[in-house]
Short mmCIF file of C-alpha atoms in Angstrom, two decimals:
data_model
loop_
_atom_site.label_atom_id
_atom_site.label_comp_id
_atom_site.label_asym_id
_atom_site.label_seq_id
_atom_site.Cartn_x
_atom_site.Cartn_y
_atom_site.Cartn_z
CA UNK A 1 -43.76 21.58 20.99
CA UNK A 2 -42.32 22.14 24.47
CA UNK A 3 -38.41 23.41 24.28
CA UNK A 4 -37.33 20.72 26.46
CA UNK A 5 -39.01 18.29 24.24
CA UNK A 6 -36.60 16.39 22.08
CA UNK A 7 -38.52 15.72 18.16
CA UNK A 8 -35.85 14.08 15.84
CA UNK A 9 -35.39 15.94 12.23
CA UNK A 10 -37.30 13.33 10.60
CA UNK A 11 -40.17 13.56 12.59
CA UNK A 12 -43.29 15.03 11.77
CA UNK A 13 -45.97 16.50 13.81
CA UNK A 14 -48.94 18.56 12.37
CA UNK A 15 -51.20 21.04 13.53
CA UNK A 16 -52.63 21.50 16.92
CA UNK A 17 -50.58 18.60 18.42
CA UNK A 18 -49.02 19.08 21.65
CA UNK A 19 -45.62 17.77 22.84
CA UNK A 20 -45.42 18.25 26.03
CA UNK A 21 -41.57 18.73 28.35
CA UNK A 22 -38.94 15.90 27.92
CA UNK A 23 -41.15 14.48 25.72
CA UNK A 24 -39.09 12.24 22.98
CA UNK A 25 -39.91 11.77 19.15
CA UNK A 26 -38.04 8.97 17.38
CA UNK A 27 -37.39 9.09 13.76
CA UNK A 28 -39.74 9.26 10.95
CA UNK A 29 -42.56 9.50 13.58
CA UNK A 30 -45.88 10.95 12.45
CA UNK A 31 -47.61 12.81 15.24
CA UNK A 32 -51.20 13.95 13.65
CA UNK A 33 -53.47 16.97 14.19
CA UNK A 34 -54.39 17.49 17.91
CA UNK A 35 -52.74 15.12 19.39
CA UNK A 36 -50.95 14.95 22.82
CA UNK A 37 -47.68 13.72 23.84
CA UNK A 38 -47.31 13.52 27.58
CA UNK A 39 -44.85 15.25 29.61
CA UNK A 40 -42.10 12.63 29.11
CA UNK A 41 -43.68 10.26 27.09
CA UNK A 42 -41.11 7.93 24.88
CA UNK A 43 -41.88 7.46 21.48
CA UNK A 44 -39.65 5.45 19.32
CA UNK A 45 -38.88 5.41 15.53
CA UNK A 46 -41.40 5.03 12.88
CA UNK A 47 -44.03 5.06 15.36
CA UNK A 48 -47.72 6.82 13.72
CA UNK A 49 -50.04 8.57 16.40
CA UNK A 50 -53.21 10.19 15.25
CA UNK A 51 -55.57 13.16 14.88
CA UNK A 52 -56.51 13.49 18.44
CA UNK A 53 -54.77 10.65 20.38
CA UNK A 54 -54.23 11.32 24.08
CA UNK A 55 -51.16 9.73 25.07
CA UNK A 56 -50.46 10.56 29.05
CA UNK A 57 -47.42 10.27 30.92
CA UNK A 58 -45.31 8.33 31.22
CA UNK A 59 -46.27 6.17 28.09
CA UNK A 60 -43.72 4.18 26.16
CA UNK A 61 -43.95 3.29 22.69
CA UNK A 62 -41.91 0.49 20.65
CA UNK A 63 -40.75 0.98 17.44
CA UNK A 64 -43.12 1.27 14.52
CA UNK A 65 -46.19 1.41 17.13
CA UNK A 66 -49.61 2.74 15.60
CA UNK A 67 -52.10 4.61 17.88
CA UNK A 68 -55.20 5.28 15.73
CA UNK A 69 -57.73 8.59 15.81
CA UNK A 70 -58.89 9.25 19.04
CA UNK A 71 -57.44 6.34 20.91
CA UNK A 72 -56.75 7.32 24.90
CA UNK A 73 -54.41 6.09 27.27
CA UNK A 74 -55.30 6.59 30.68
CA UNK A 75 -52.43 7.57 33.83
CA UNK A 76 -54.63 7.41 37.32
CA UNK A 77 -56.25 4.20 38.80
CA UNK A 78 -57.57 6.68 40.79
CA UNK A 79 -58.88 10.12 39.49
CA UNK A 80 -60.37 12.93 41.56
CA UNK A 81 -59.99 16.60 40.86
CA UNK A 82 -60.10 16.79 44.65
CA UNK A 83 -58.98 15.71 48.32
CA UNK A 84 -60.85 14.71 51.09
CA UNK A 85 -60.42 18.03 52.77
CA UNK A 86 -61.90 19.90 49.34
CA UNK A 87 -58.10 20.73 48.40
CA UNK A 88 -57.54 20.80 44.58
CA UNK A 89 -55.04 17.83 43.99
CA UNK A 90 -51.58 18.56 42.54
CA UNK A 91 -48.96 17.10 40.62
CA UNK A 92 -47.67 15.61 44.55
CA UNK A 93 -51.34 14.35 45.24
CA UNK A 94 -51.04 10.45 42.74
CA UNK A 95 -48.50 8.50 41.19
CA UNK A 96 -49.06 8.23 36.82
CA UNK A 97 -49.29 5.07 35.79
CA UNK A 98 -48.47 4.77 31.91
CA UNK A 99 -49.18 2.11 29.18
CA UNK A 100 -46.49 0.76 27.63
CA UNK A 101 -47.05 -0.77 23.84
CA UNK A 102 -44.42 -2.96 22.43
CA UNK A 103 -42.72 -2.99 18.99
CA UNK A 104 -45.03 -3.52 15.83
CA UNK A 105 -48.28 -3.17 18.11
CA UNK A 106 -51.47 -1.45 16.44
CA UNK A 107 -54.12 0.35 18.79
CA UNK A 108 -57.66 0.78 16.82
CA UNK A 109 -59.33 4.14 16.70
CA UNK A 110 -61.58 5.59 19.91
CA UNK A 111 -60.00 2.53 21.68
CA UNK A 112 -59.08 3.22 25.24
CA UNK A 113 -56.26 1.65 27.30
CA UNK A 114 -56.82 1.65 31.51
CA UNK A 115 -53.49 2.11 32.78
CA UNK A 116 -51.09 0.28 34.15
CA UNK A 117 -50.49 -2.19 31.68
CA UNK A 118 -48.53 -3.67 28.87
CA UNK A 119 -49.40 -4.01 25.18
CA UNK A 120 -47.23 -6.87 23.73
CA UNK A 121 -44.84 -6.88 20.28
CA UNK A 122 -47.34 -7.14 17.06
CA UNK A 123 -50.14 -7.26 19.28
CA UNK A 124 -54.01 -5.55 17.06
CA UNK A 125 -56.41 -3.83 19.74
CA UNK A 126 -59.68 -3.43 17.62
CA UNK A 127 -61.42 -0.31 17.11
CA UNK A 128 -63.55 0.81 19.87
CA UNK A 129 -61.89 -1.44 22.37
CA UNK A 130 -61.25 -0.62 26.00
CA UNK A 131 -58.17 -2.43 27.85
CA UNK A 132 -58.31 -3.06 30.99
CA UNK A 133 -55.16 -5.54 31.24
CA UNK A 134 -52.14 -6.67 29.70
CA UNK A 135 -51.84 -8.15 25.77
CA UNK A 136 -50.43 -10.60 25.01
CA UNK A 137 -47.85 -10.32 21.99
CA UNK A 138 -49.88 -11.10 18.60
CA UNK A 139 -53.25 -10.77 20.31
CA UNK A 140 -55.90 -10.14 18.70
CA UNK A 141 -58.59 -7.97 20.70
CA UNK A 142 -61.59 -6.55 20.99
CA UNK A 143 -64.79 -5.18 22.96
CA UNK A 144 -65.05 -3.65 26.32
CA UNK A 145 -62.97 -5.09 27.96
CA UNK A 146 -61.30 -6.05 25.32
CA UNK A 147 -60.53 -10.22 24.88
CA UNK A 148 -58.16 -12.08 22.75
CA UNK A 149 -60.55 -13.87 20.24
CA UNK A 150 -58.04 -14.80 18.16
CA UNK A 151 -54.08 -13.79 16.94
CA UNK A 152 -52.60 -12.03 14.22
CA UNK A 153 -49.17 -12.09 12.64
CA UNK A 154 -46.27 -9.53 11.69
CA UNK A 155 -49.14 -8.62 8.92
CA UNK A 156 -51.61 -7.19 11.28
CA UNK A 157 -53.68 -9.76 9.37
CA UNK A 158 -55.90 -12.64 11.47
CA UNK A 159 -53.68 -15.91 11.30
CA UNK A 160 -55.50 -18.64 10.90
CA UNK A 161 -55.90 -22.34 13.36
CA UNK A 162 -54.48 -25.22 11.85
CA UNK A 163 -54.49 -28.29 13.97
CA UNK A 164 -51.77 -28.79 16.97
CA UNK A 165 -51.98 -25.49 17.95
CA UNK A 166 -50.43 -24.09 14.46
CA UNK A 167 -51.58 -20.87 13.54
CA UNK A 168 -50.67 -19.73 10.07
CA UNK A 169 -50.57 -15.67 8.39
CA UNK A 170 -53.15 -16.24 4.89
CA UNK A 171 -50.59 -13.72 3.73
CA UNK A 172 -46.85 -14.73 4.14
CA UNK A 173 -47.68 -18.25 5.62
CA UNK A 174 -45.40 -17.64 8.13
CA UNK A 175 -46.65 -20.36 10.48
CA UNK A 176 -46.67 -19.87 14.70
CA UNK A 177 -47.58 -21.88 17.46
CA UNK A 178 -49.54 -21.72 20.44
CA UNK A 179 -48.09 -22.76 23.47
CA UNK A 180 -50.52 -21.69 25.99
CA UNK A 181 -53.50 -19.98 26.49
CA UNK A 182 -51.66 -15.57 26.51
CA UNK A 183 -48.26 -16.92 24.50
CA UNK A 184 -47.72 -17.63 20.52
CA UNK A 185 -44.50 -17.95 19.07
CA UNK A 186 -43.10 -17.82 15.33
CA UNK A 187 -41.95 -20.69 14.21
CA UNK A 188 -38.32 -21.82 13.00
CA UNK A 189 -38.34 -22.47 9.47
CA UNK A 190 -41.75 -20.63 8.56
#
């Protein structure tokens, strides 16, 4: 853990993980074995990240966001380990681009997320996935590239199509509805 790095008491991060400068772990984080935190990187409360995630600058994670094993997030459109001219490229040479992941969002293991983009709030990125553009909040999604083939609720559990666009969670029965093709919202009263 770098000095500058700021890991709140109630954190935890095992073995072999590296946070890198400025760097910030919320509470009651979990940061797993061999792992990497970005120089920078945000993470906020109750967030889980682990054995061997890569999370790159500048990342930002929500609260209670879970990065499984081995999941990558990518910070150059652009990579080469050289100029033009043959000049090794520096720090000065590209601009990071991060992936930000909203509150409640869940990232599946080995996944792999092409920065820039957004994850939305509750959103489930299956295991093995590679993202290539934003979620939507409560997506469900999967392959490479990854596509929304369905939604899932605050459960993390596949909601289920009713008719009129209703979607309900088989576990709470919290009902939502669909208003257009990247946007589902809870509804009143569920």
């Amino acid at each position: 853990v770098a000095e500058t790095a700021q890991v709140a008491a109630s954190a935890k991060v095992w073995h072999y993980a590296q946070v890198r400068e400025n760097a910030t772990i919320g509470e009651n984080c979990v940061i797993g074995r061999g792992a990497y935190i970005g120089t920078g990187v945000d993470v906020a409360d109750n967030c889980k990240i682990q054995n061997y995630a890569l999370v790159y600058e500048p990342a930002k994670l929500g609260p209670g966001v879970f990065i499984g094993p081995a999941v990558v997030f990518t910070n150059d459109q652009f990579p080469r380990a050289i100029n033009a001219d043959g000049s090794q490229k520096s720090v000065s040479d590209w601009l990071p681009v991060g992936v930000t992941v909203h509150e409640g969002a869940s990232i599946g293991a080995k996944s792999v997320c092409i920065a820039p983009l957004t994850i939305g709030a509750w959103a489930l990125v299956g295991s093995g996935s590679t993202v290539v553009k934003d979620v939507p909040a409560f997506a469900l999604m999967v392959g490479n590239p990854a596509r929304r083939i369905g939604w899932v609720g605050y459960e993390g559990h596949p909601l289920k199509e009713q008719p009129d666009n209703v979607w309900v969670c088989p576990i709470t029965a919290r009902q939502y509805k669909q208003v257009d093709e990247d946007t589902l919202i809870e509804m009143e009263n569920s």
